[in-house]
PDB file of C-alpha atoms and ligand atoms in Angstrom:
ATOM      1  CA  ASN V 216     313.163 176.320 333.289  1.00 87.00           C
ATOM      2  CA  THR V 217     313.681 174.339 330.135  1.00 91.00           C
ATOM      3  CA  GLY V 218     316.856 172.844 328.746  1.00 96.00           C
ATOM      4  CA  THR V 219     318.236 174.394 325.592  1.00 97.00           C
ATOM      5  CA  THR V 220     318.945 172.533 322.377  1.00 97.00           C
ATOM      6  CA  PRO V 221     322.614 171.586 322.045  1.00 97.00           C
ATOM      7  CA  HIS V 222     324.306 172.283 318.693  1.00 97.00           C
ATOM      8  CA  LEU V 223     321.673 174.889 317.876  1.00 98.00           C
ATOM      9  CA  GLN V 224     323.697 176.514 315.104  1.00 98.00           C
ATOM     10  CA  GLU V 225     324.600 173.217 313.445  1.00 98.00           C
ATOM     11  CA  ILE V 226     320.968 172.054 313.501  1.00 98.00           C
ATOM     12  CA  PHE V 227     319.819 175.415 312.179  1.00 98.00           C
ATOM     13  CA  LEU V 228     322.268 175.344 309.270  1.00 98.00           C
ATOM     14  CA  GLY V 229     321.689 171.668 308.454  1.00 98.00           C
ATOM     15  CA  ARG V 230     317.903 172.017 308.421  1.00 98.00           C
ATOM     16  CA  CYS V 231     318.120 175.238 306.444  1.00 98.00           C
ATOM     17  CA  TRP V 232     320.287 173.854 303.635  1.00 98.00           C
ATOM     18  CA  GLY V 233     318.455 170.518 303.743  1.00 98.00           C
ATOM     19  CA  PHE V 234     315.018 172.090 303.352  1.00 98.00           C
ATOM     20  CA  GLN V 235     316.127 174.121 300.356  1.00 98.00           C
ATOM     21  CA  GLN V 236     317.745 171.104 298.730  1.00 98.00           C
ATOM     22  CA  LEU V 237     314.577 169.052 299.213  1.00 97.00           C
ATOM     23  CA  TRP V 238     312.237 171.716 297.824  1.00 97.00           C
ATOM     24  CA  GLN V 239     314.650 173.063 295.213  1.00 96.00           C
ATOM     25  CA  VAL V 240     314.216 176.576 296.601  1.00 96.00           C
ATOM     26  CA  SER V 241     315.361 179.113 294.021  1.00 95.00           C
ATOM     27  CA  PRO V 242     316.906 181.584 294.400  1.00 95.00           C
ATOM     28  CA  GLU V 243     318.550 179.942 297.389  1.00 96.00           C
ATOM     29  CA  VAL V 244     318.607 181.699 300.754  1.00 98.00           C
ATOM     30  CA  ASN V 245     322.095 181.932 302.255  1.00 98.00           C
ATOM     31  CA  CYS V 246     321.713 179.960 305.478  1.00 98.00           C
ATOM     32  CA  THR V 247     324.724 181.586 307.139  1.00 98.00           C
ATOM     33  CA  ASP V 248     323.177 185.029 306.555  1.00 98.00           C
ATOM     34  CA  LEU V 249     319.888 183.675 307.857  1.00 98.00           C
ATOM     35  CA  TRP V 250     321.581 182.398 311.013  1.00 98.00           C
ATOM     36  CA  ASP V 251     323.103 185.859 311.575  1.00 98.00           C
ATOM     37  CA  LYS V 252     319.647 187.443 311.336  1.00 98.00           C
ATOM     38  CA  PHE V 253     318.168 184.853 313.691  1.00 98.00           C
ATOM     39  CA  PHE V 254     321.021 185.003 316.201  1.00 98.00           C
ATOM     40  CA  GLY V 255     321.075 188.806 316.073  1.00 98.00           C
ATOM     41  CA  ALA V 256     317.480 188.895 317.350  1.00 98.00           C
ATOM     42  CA  PHE V 257     318.229 187.494 320.801  1.00 98.00           C
ATOM     43  CA  SER V 258     321.999 187.203 321.318  1.00 98.00           C
ATOM     44  CA  TYR V 259     323.684 189.259 324.031  1.00 98.00           C
ATOM     45  CA  ARG V 260     320.290 190.115 325.515  1.00 97.00           C
ATOM     46  CA  GLU V 261     318.498 188.990 328.664  1.00 97.00           C
ATOM     47  CA  PRO V 262     316.630 185.737 327.910  1.00 97.00           C
ATOM     48  CA  CYS V 263     313.118 187.205 328.199  1.00 97.00           C
ATOM     49  CA  ASP V 264     313.995 190.574 326.696  1.00 96.00           C
ATOM     50  CA  VAL V 265     313.226 190.062 323.000  1.00 96.00           C
ATOM     51  CA  MET V 266     310.737 192.133 321.026  1.00 96.00           C
ATOM     52  CA  ALA V 267     308.645 190.492 318.336  1.00 96.00           C
ATOM     53  CA  SER V 268     310.080 192.842 315.732  1.00 97.00           C
ATOM     54  CA  SER V 269     313.648 191.684 316.523  1.00 98.00           C
ATOM     55  CA  TYR V 270     312.947 188.519 314.542  1.00 98.00           C
ATOM     56  CA  ASP V 271     311.501 190.367 311.555  1.00 98.00           C
ATOM     57  CA  PRO V 272     314.735 190.501 309.491  1.00 98.00           C
ATOM     58  CA  PHE V 273     314.897 186.704 309.916  1.00 98.00           C
ATOM     59  CA  PHE V 274     311.260 186.175 308.885  1.00 98.00           C
ATOM     60  CA  GLN V 275     311.486 188.668 306.031  1.00 98.00           C
ATOM     61  CA  ALA V 276     314.413 186.730 304.580  1.00 98.00           C
ATOM     62  CA  SER V 277     312.924 183.254 305.100  1.00 98.00           C
ATOM     63  CA  THR V 278     309.136 183.434 304.622  1.00 93.00           C
ATOM     64  CA  PHE V 279     307.872 182.856 301.070  1.00 94.00           C
ATOM     65  CA  GLU V 280     304.476 182.766 299.415  1.00 93.00           C
ATOM     66  CA  THR V 281     302.560 179.615 300.325  1.00 96.00           C
ATOM     67  CA  PRO V 282     301.028 177.951 297.237  1.00 97.00           C
ATOM     68  CA  VAL V 283     297.367 178.862 296.773  1.00 98.00           C
ATOM     69  CA  ASN V 284     294.815 176.534 298.478  1.00 98.00           C
ATOM     70  CA  LYS V 285     297.519 174.801 300.567  1.00 98.00           C
ATOM     71  CA  THR V 286     297.704 176.714 303.852  1.00 98.00           C
ATOM     72  CA  MET V 287     296.675 174.699 306.893  1.00 98.00           C
ATOM     73  CA  PHE V 288     296.416 176.064 310.431  1.00 99.00           C
ATOM     74  CA  TRP V 289     296.009 173.837 313.455  1.00 98.00           C
ATOM     75  CA  SER V 290     295.218 174.258 317.132  1.00 98.00           C
ATOM     76  CA  GLY V 291     295.183 171.370 319.580  1.00 98.00           C
ATOM     77  CA  THR V 292     295.855 168.957 316.698  1.00 98.00           C
ATOM     78  CA  ASN V 293     299.639 169.092 316.369  1.00 98.00           C
ATOM     79  CA  VAL V 294     300.199 165.389 315.645  1.00 98.00           C
ATOM     80  CA  LEU V 295     297.301 164.718 313.258  1.00 98.00           C
ATOM     81  CA  ALA V 296     297.796 168.004 311.382  1.00 98.00           C
ATOM     82  CA  HIS V 297     301.422 167.166 310.664  1.00 98.00           C
ATOM     83  CA  ALA V 298     300.768 163.548 309.777  1.00 98.00           C
ATOM     84  CA  TYR V 299     298.174 164.779 307.297  1.00 98.00           C
ATOM     85  CA  SER V 300     300.154 167.693 305.849  1.00 98.00           C
ATOM     86  CA  ASP V 301     302.811 165.109 304.898  1.00 98.00           C
ATOM     87  CA  GLU V 302     305.770 167.463 305.312  1.00 98.00           C
ATOM     88  CA  GLY V 303     304.159 169.987 303.009  1.00 98.00           C
ATOM     89  CA  HIS V 304     303.270 167.620 300.161  1.00 98.00           C
ATOM     90  CA  ARG V 305     299.504 167.601 300.888  1.00 98.00           C
ATOM     91  CA  TYR V 306     299.088 170.848 302.843  1.00 98.00           C
ATOM     92  CA  ARG V 307     301.469 173.483 304.229  1.00 98.00           C
ATOM     93  CA  THR V 308     301.549 174.060 307.955  1.00 98.00           C
ATOM     94  CA  LEU V 309     303.887 176.633 309.471  1.00 98.00           C
ATOM     95  CA  GLU V 310     306.273 173.795 310.335  1.00 98.00           C
ATOM     96  CA  ASP V 311     306.439 172.866 306.636  1.00 98.00           C
ATOM     97  CA  THR V 312     307.805 176.321 305.727  1.00 98.00           C
ATOM     98  CA  LEU V 313     311.495 177.238 305.891  1.00 98.00           C
ATOM     99  CA  PRO V 314     311.490 179.200 309.199  1.00 98.00           C
ATOM    100  CA  GLY V 315     309.047 176.798 310.896  1.00 98.00           C
ATOM    101  CA  HIS V 316     310.980 173.758 309.709  1.00 98.00           C
ATOM    102  CA  ILE V 317     314.312 175.145 310.900  1.00 98.00           C
ATOM    103  CA  LEU V 318     313.193 175.952 314.466  1.00 98.00           C
ATOM    104  CA  ASN V 319     310.494 173.348 315.094  1.00 98.00           C
ATOM    105  CA  GLY V 320     311.007 171.731 318.496  1.00 98.00           C
ATOM    106  CA  LEU V 321     314.177 173.707 319.330  1.00 98.00           C
ATOM    107  CA  GLN V 322     314.745 175.682 322.540  1.00 97.00           C
ATOM    108  CA  TRP V 323     316.986 178.730 322.798  1.00 98.00           C
ATOM    109  CA  CYS V 324     317.378 182.037 324.630  1.00 98.00           C
ATOM    110  CA  GLY V 325     319.852 184.885 324.853  1.00 98.00           C
ATOM    111  CA  SER V 326     322.369 185.769 327.538  1.00 97.00           C
ATOM    112  CA  PRO V 327     324.108 189.122 328.049  1.00 97.00           C
ATOM    113  CA  ARG V 328     327.419 187.314 328.471  1.00 97.00           C
ATOM    114  CA  ALA V 329     329.586 185.524 325.867  1.00 96.00           C
ATOM    115  CA  PRO V 330     328.812 183.525 323.765  1.00 96.00           C
ATOM    116  CA  GLY V 331     325.563 185.577 323.731  1.00 98.00           C
ATOM    117  CA  PHE V 332     323.167 182.716 324.347  1.00 97.00           C
ATOM    118  CA  ASN V 333     322.513 180.322 327.198  1.00 96.00           C
ATOM    119  CA  ASP V 334     323.786 176.863 326.287  1.00 92.00           C
ATOM    120  CA  THR V 335     322.099 175.043 329.184  1.00 95.00           C
ATOM    121  CA  VAL V 336     318.767 176.426 330.463  1.00 96.00           C
ATOM    122  CA  CYS V 337     316.153 179.036 329.600  1.00 97.00           C
ATOM    123  CA  PRO V 338     313.717 180.552 332.116  1.00 96.00           C
ATOM    124  CA  GLN V 339     309.954 180.610 331.588  1.00 96.00           C
ATOM    125  CA  CYS V 340     309.197 183.967 329.976  1.00 96.00           C
ATOM    126  CA  GLU V 341     305.879 185.780 330.044  1.00 94.00           C
ATOM    127  CA  ASN V 342     306.045 186.087 326.320  1.00 90.00           C
ATOM    128  CA  ARG V 343     308.303 184.542 323.765  1.00 96.00           C
ATOM    129  CA  PRO V 344     307.583 186.263 320.504  1.00 97.00           C
ATOM    130  CA  PHE V 345     309.163 183.790 318.092  1.00 98.00           C
ATOM    131  CA  TRP V 346     306.231 181.466 317.284  1.00 98.00           C
ATOM    132  CA  PRO V 347     303.554 184.196 317.293  1.00 98.00           C
ATOM    133  CA  GLU V 348     305.716 186.241 314.932  1.00 98.00           C
ATOM    134  CA  ALA V 349     306.324 183.205 312.700  1.00 98.00           C
ATOM    135  CA  SER V 350     302.551 182.700 312.622  1.00 98.00           C
ATOM    136  CA  LYS V 351     301.941 186.319 311.663  1.00 98.00           C
ATOM    137  CA  PHE V 352     304.247 186.116 308.630  1.00 98.00           C
ATOM    138  CA  PHE V 353     302.773 182.742 307.648  1.00 98.00           C
ATOM    139  CA  ALA V 354     299.103 183.793 307.966  1.00 98.00           C
ATOM    140  CA  GLN V 355     299.604 187.053 306.060  1.00 98.00           C
ATOM    141  CA  ARG V 356     300.647 184.981 303.048  1.00 98.00           C
ATOM    142  CA  ALA V 357     297.692 182.556 302.967  1.00 98.00           C
ATOM    143  CA  ARG V 358     295.741 182.595 299.690  1.00 98.00           C
ATOM    144  CA  GLY V 359     292.712 180.877 298.209  1.00 98.00           C
ATOM    145  CA  ASP V 360     291.045 178.152 300.259  1.00 98.00           C
ATOM    146  CA  VAL V 361     292.578 177.856 303.713  1.00 98.00           C
ATOM    147  CA  PHE V 362     292.084 175.096 306.248  1.00 98.00           C
ATOM    148  CA  VAL V 363     292.145 174.884 310.013  1.00 98.00           C
ATOM    149  CA  MET V 364     292.167 171.644 311.974  1.00 99.00           C
ATOM    150  CA  LEU V 365     290.649 171.923 315.469  1.00 98.00           C
ATOM    151  CA  ASN V 366     290.252 169.383 318.249  1.00 98.00           C
ATOM    152  CA  GLY V 367     286.615 168.688 319.195  1.00 98.00           C
ATOM    153  CA  THR V 368     287.695 166.440 322.072  1.00 98.00           C
ATOM    154  CA  ARG V 369     290.393 168.664 323.516  1.00 98.00           C
ATOM    155  CA  ARG V 370     291.350 168.181 327.182  1.00 96.00           C
ATOM    156  CA  ASP V 371     293.706 170.034 329.490  1.00 96.00           C
ATOM    157  CA  ALA V 372     296.521 168.427 331.480  1.00 96.00           C
ATOM    158  CA  SER V 373     294.063 167.347 334.212  1.00 97.00           C
ATOM    159  CA  GLY V 374     291.676 165.779 331.706  1.00 95.00           C
ATOM    160  CA  ASN V 375     289.008 168.496 331.788  1.00 96.00           C
ATOM    161  CA  PRO V 376     287.273 169.331 328.497  1.00 96.00           C
ATOM    162  CA  GLU V 377     288.494 172.446 326.692  1.00 97.00           C
ATOM    163  CA  ASP V 378     287.081 174.520 323.844  1.00 98.00           C
ATOM    164  CA  ALA V 379     288.044 173.474 320.325  1.00 98.00           C
ATOM    165  CA  PHE V 380     288.406 177.152 319.415  1.00 98.00           C
ATOM    166  CA  ARG V 381     290.357 178.834 322.212  1.00 98.00           C
ATOM    167  CA  THR V 382     290.457 182.612 322.141  1.00 97.00           C
ATOM    168  CA  THR V 383     293.921 182.511 323.767  1.00 97.00           C
ATOM    169  CA  SER V 384     295.474 180.294 321.063  1.00 98.00           C
ATOM    170  CA  ILE V 385     297.961 181.586 318.514  1.00 98.00           C
ATOM    171  CA  PHE V 386     295.421 180.640 315.875  1.00 98.00           C
ATOM    172  CA  ALA V 387     292.824 182.985 317.403  1.00 98.00           C
ATOM    173  CA  ARG V 388     295.122 185.766 318.604  1.00 98.00           C
ATOM    174  CA  VAL V 389     297.634 185.989 315.769  1.00 98.00           C
ATOM    175  CA  GLU V 390     296.704 183.975 312.694  1.00 98.00           C
ATOM    176  CA  LEU V 391     293.042 184.955 312.226  1.00 98.00           C
ATOM    177  CA  PRO V 392     293.720 188.699 312.576  1.00 98.00           C
ATOM    178  CA  SER V 393     296.651 188.450 310.117  1.00 98.00           C
ATOM    179  CA  LEU V 394     294.682 186.879 307.252  1.00 98.00           C
ATOM    180  CA  ASN V 395     294.440 188.937 304.085  1.00 97.00           C
ATOM    181  CA  LYS V 396     290.692 189.006 303.471  1.00 96.00           C
ATOM    182  CA  ASN V 397     290.991 189.883 299.795  1.00 97.00           C
ATOM    183  CA  ALA V 398     293.243 186.910 299.083  1.00 98.00           C
ATOM    184  CA  ILE V 399     291.104 184.248 300.785  1.00 98.00           C
ATOM    185  CA  SER V 400     288.134 182.512 299.194  1.00 96.00           C
ATOM    186  CA  THR V 401     286.929 180.084 301.867  1.00 98.00           C
ATOM    187  CA  ILE V 402     287.982 179.084 305.352  1.00 98.00           C
ATOM    188  CA  HIS V 403     287.426 175.361 305.853  1.00 98.00           C
ATOM    189  CA  VAL V 404     287.121 174.445 309.529  1.00 98.00           C
ATOM    190  CA  TRP V 405     287.771 170.777 310.256  1.00 98.00           C
ATOM    191  CA  VAL V 406     286.671 169.592 313.683  1.00 98.00           C
ATOM    192  CA  ILE V 407     288.360 166.337 314.612  1.00 98.00           C
ATOM    193  CA  HIS V 408     287.189 163.957 317.345  1.00 98.00           C
ATOM    194  CA  ASP V 409     289.324 161.248 318.916  1.00 97.00           C
ATOM    195  CA  LEU V 410     288.398 157.737 317.827  1.00 97.00           C
ATOM    196  CA  ASP V 411     287.797 156.657 321.418  1.00 94.00           C
ATOM    197  CA  SER V 412     285.534 159.484 322.627  1.00 93.00           C
ATOM    198  CA  ASP V 413     281.777 159.130 322.354  1.00 90.00           C
ATOM    199  CA  PRO V 414     279.300 161.350 320.510  1.00 92.00           C
ATOM    200  CA  PRO V 415     277.212 163.467 320.871  1.00 92.00           C
ATOM    201  CA  TYR V 416     280.012 166.029 321.172  1.00 95.00           C
ATOM    202  CA  SER V 417     279.532 169.386 322.848  1.00 94.00           C
ATOM    203  CA  GLU V 418     282.241 170.725 320.540  1.00 98.00           C
ATOM    204  CA  SER V 419     281.283 170.237 316.896  1.00 98.00           C
ATOM    205  CA  CYS V 420     280.319 172.456 313.950  1.00 98.00           C
ATOM    206  CA  GLY V 421     277.616 174.935 315.003  1.00 98.00           C
ATOM    207  CA  LYS V 422     277.992 174.166 318.709  1.00 97.00           C
ATOM    208  CA  GLY V 423     280.027 175.477 321.626  1.00 97.00           C
ATOM    209  CA  SER V 424     283.144 177.415 320.687  1.00 98.00           C
ATOM    210  CA  LEU V 425     282.711 176.490 317.011  1.00 98.00           C
ATOM    211  CA  SER V 426     279.559 178.581 316.712  1.00 98.00           C
ATOM    212  CA  GLN V 427     281.564 181.453 318.197  1.00 98.00           C
ATOM    213  CA  LEU V 428     284.309 180.925 315.600  1.00 98.00           C
ATOM    214  CA  GLU V 429     281.813 180.741 312.729  1.00 98.00           C
ATOM    215  CA  GLN V 430     280.208 183.974 313.959  1.00 97.00           C
ATOM    216  CA  ILE V 431     283.539 185.805 314.157  1.00 97.00           C
ATOM    217  CA  LEU V 432     284.575 184.652 310.700  1.00 97.00           C
ATOM    218  CA  SER V 433     281.229 185.491 309.078  1.00 96.00           C
ATOM    219  CA  TYR V 434     281.219 188.879 310.767  1.00 96.00           C
ATOM    220  CA  ASP V 435     284.662 189.504 309.284  1.00 96.00           C
ATOM    221  CA  GLY V 436     283.255 188.699 305.849  1.00 96.00           C
ATOM    222  CA  PHE V 437     284.837 185.291 305.336  1.00 98.00           C
ATOM    223  CA  HIS V 438     283.039 182.443 303.629  1.00 98.00           C
ATOM    224  CA  VAL V 439     283.194 179.542 306.101  1.00 98.00           C
ATOM    225  CA  ILE V 440     282.546 175.836 305.720  1.00 98.00           C
ATOM    226  CA  CYS V 441     282.714 173.771 308.897  1.00 98.00           C
ATOM    227  CA  GLN V 442     282.965 169.991 308.732  1.00 98.00           C
ATOM    228  CA  ASP V 443     283.089 167.405 311.517  1.00 98.00           C
ATOM    229  CA  ASP V 444     285.514 164.544 310.971  1.00 97.00           C
ATOM    230  CA  PRO V 445     286.075 164.765 307.201  1.00 97.00           C
ATOM    231  CA  PRO V 446     286.460 161.191 305.822  1.00 96.00           C
ATOM    232  CA  SER V 447     290.032 161.681 304.646  1.00 97.00           C
ATOM    233  CA  LEU V 448     291.053 162.683 308.172  1.00 98.00           C
ATOM    234  CA  ARG V 449     289.157 159.749 309.650  1.00 97.00           C
ATOM    235  CA  HIS V 450     291.211 157.555 307.369  1.00 97.00           C
ATOM    236  CA  GLN V 451     294.387 159.268 308.550  1.00 98.00           C
ATOM    237  CA  GLN V 452     293.395 158.530 312.179  1.00 98.00           C
ATOM    238  CA  CYS V 453     292.600 154.938 311.248  1.00 97.00           C
ATOM    239  CA  VAL V 454     296.114 154.389 309.895  1.00 96.00           C
ATOM    240  CA  ASP V 455     297.239 154.036 313.517  1.00 95.00           C
ATOM    241  CA  ALA V 456     294.102 152.277 314.838  1.00 96.00           C
ATOM    242  CA  PRO V 457     292.795 150.008 312.071  1.00 95.00           C
ATOM    243  CA  TYR V 458     290.716 147.846 314.447  1.00 95.00           C
ATOM    244  CA  SER V 459     289.054 150.662 316.334  1.00 95.00           C
ATOM    245  CA  PRO V 460     285.221 150.307 315.955  1.00 93.00           C
ATOM    246  CA  LEU V 461     285.061 153.518 313.931  1.00 94.00           C
ATOM    247  CA  CYS V 462     287.640 152.164 311.503  1.00 95.00           C
ATOM    248  CA  THR V 463     286.494 148.610 310.885  1.00 88.00           C
ATOM    249  CA  SER V 464     284.184 149.536 308.012  1.00 75.00           C
ATOM    250  CA  VAL V 465     287.381 149.937 305.987  1.00 60.00           C
ATOM    251  CA  THR V 466     289.381 147.111 307.525  1.00 58.00           C
ATOM    252  CA  SER V 467     286.487 144.622 307.980  1.00 59.00           C
ATOM    253  CA  LYS V 468     288.171 141.978 310.136  1.00 63.00           C
ATOM    254  CA  ALA V 469     290.996 141.545 312.576  1.00 65.00           C
ATOM    255  CA  PRO V 470     293.389 138.715 311.634  1.00 69.00           C
ATOM    256  CA  LYS V 471     293.046 135.459 313.643  1.00 72.00           C
ATOM    257  CA  LYS V 472     295.559 135.126 316.461  1.00 73.00           C
TER     258      LYS V 472
HETATM  259  N1  G2Q H 621     306.926 174.606 317.105  1.00 51.72           N
HETATM  260  C1  G2Q H 621     305.694 175.160 317.030  1.00 51.72           C
HETATM  261  N2  G2Q H 621     305.110 175.331 315.840  1.00 51.72           N
HETATM  262  N3  G2Q H 621     305.008 175.573 318.138  1.00 51.72           N
HETATM  263  C2  G2Q H 621     305.616 175.454 319.333  1.00 51.72           C
HETATM  264  C3  G2Q H 621     306.886 174.919 319.464  1.00 51.72           C
HETATM  265  C4  G2Q H 621     307.570 174.474 318.300  1.00 51.72           C
HETATM  266  O1  G2Q H 621     308.685 173.985 318.343  1.00 51.72           O
HETATM  267  N4  G2Q H 621     307.213 174.917 320.761  1.00 51.72           N
HETATM  268  C5  G2Q H 621     306.168 175.433 321.426  1.00 51.72           C
HETATM  269  N5  G2Q H 621     305.200 175.788 320.558  1.00 51.72           N
HETATM  270  P1  G2Q H 621     297.914 175.015 320.479  1.00 51.72           P
HETATM  271  P2  G2Q H 621     297.940 177.390 318.822  1.00 51.72           P
HETATM  272  C6  G2Q H 621     303.888 176.300 320.967  1.00 51.72           C
HETATM  273  O2  G2Q H 621     296.922 175.533 321.476  1.00 51.72           O
HETATM  274  O3  G2Q H 621     298.316 178.187 320.016  1.00 51.72           O
HETATM  275  C7  G2Q H 621     301.368 177.589 314.590  1.00 51.72           C
HETATM  276  C8  G2Q H 621     303.334 177.499 320.247  1.00 51.72           C
HETATM  277  O4  G2Q H 621     303.634 178.656 320.975  1.00 51.72           O
HETATM  278  O5  G2Q H 621     297.825 173.577 320.090  1.00 51.72           O
HETATM  279  O6  G2Q H 621     296.732 177.841 318.059  1.00 51.72           O
HETATM  280  C9  G2Q H 621     300.547 176.943 313.504  1.00 51.72           C
HETATM  281  O7  G2Q H 621     300.483 177.786 312.352  1.00 51.72           O
HETATM  282  C10 G2Q H 621     301.810 177.232 320.244  1.00 51.72           C
HETATM  283  O8  G2Q H 621     301.122 178.174 321.018  1.00 51.72           O
HETATM  284  O9  G2Q H 621     297.740 175.841 319.117  1.00 51.72           O
HETATM  285  C11 G2Q H 621     299.172 176.748 314.125  1.00 51.72           C
HETATM  286  O10 G2Q H 621     298.131 177.193 313.262  1.00 51.72           O
HETATM  287  C12 G2Q H 621     301.646 175.864 320.886  1.00 51.72           C
HETATM  288  O11 G2Q H 621     302.924 175.275 320.725  1.00 51.72           O
HETATM  289  C13 G2Q H 621     299.192 177.530 315.428  1.00 51.72           C
HETATM  290  O12 G2Q H 621     300.448 178.215 315.443  1.00 51.72           O
HETATM  291  C14 G2Q H 621     300.541 175.036 320.302  1.00 51.72           C
HETATM  292  O13 G2Q H 621     299.362 175.354 321.026  1.00 51.72           O
HETATM  293  C15 G2Q H 621     299.142 176.594 316.642  1.00 51.72           C
HETATM  294  O14 G2Q H 621     299.201 177.363 317.815  1.00 51.72           O
END
């Protein structure tokens, strides 16, 4: 079980109006109407009994075109991807769009009894359709050059190595199949490695699960460019670790104690 987010409606409305103010969204979406569409999808239902399509009125009213060449997907790289996207100024991740921004990090579920949702706990459900459905709407609208940031040094909770491209991820299951082939010029795959893990990597462009990904994408007719540790992302990693050996070429020397 997971705890639910208190003040869900207030957070929803505040983030919704705040996002539109910040990005000067025009014409403005009515956030109260949007809340009704969102709440209507799961309220007065059993917590795990929500169909993906229940959220569609919400996503239809809140998902816009993403600017061309800005869409960025991520898988296993949540923190770095969002540091780099810079809240949508550099690239647009799902969490930098209106629906993703509003619900990011929040927990909720329905209840058949008043007030229609559970204000304390939610059970683990076999499937929760919200984020996959958000991803579908987001990926369908990607245009031009698109980017995906993958983790070449991914580990599971016990520390065992995992594939950078996981066939069970939302990226693989939902986002890739939703891309509009005719609207996309190139898929740029960025494979990121932690600063403190040693090469040679079993997961890097052309190897392991990345060769599988490149095959799938080429087979589907996409033009793909895969790059290991692009310099701008190395620099982003080095912001938080300026004296790591891989970063010292830009920082030269540690200050004397
Ligand atoms: N906000 C988001 N975006 N995801 C969340 C949240 C939240 O508040 N809470 C849980 N999750 P991963 P993928 C889950 O293996 O599966 C979005 C989601 O269900 O690192 O590929 C974005 O466009 C998700 O499965 O990556 C990106 O391209 C999990 O976090 C892709 O979907 C992250 O698992 C990432 O999903």
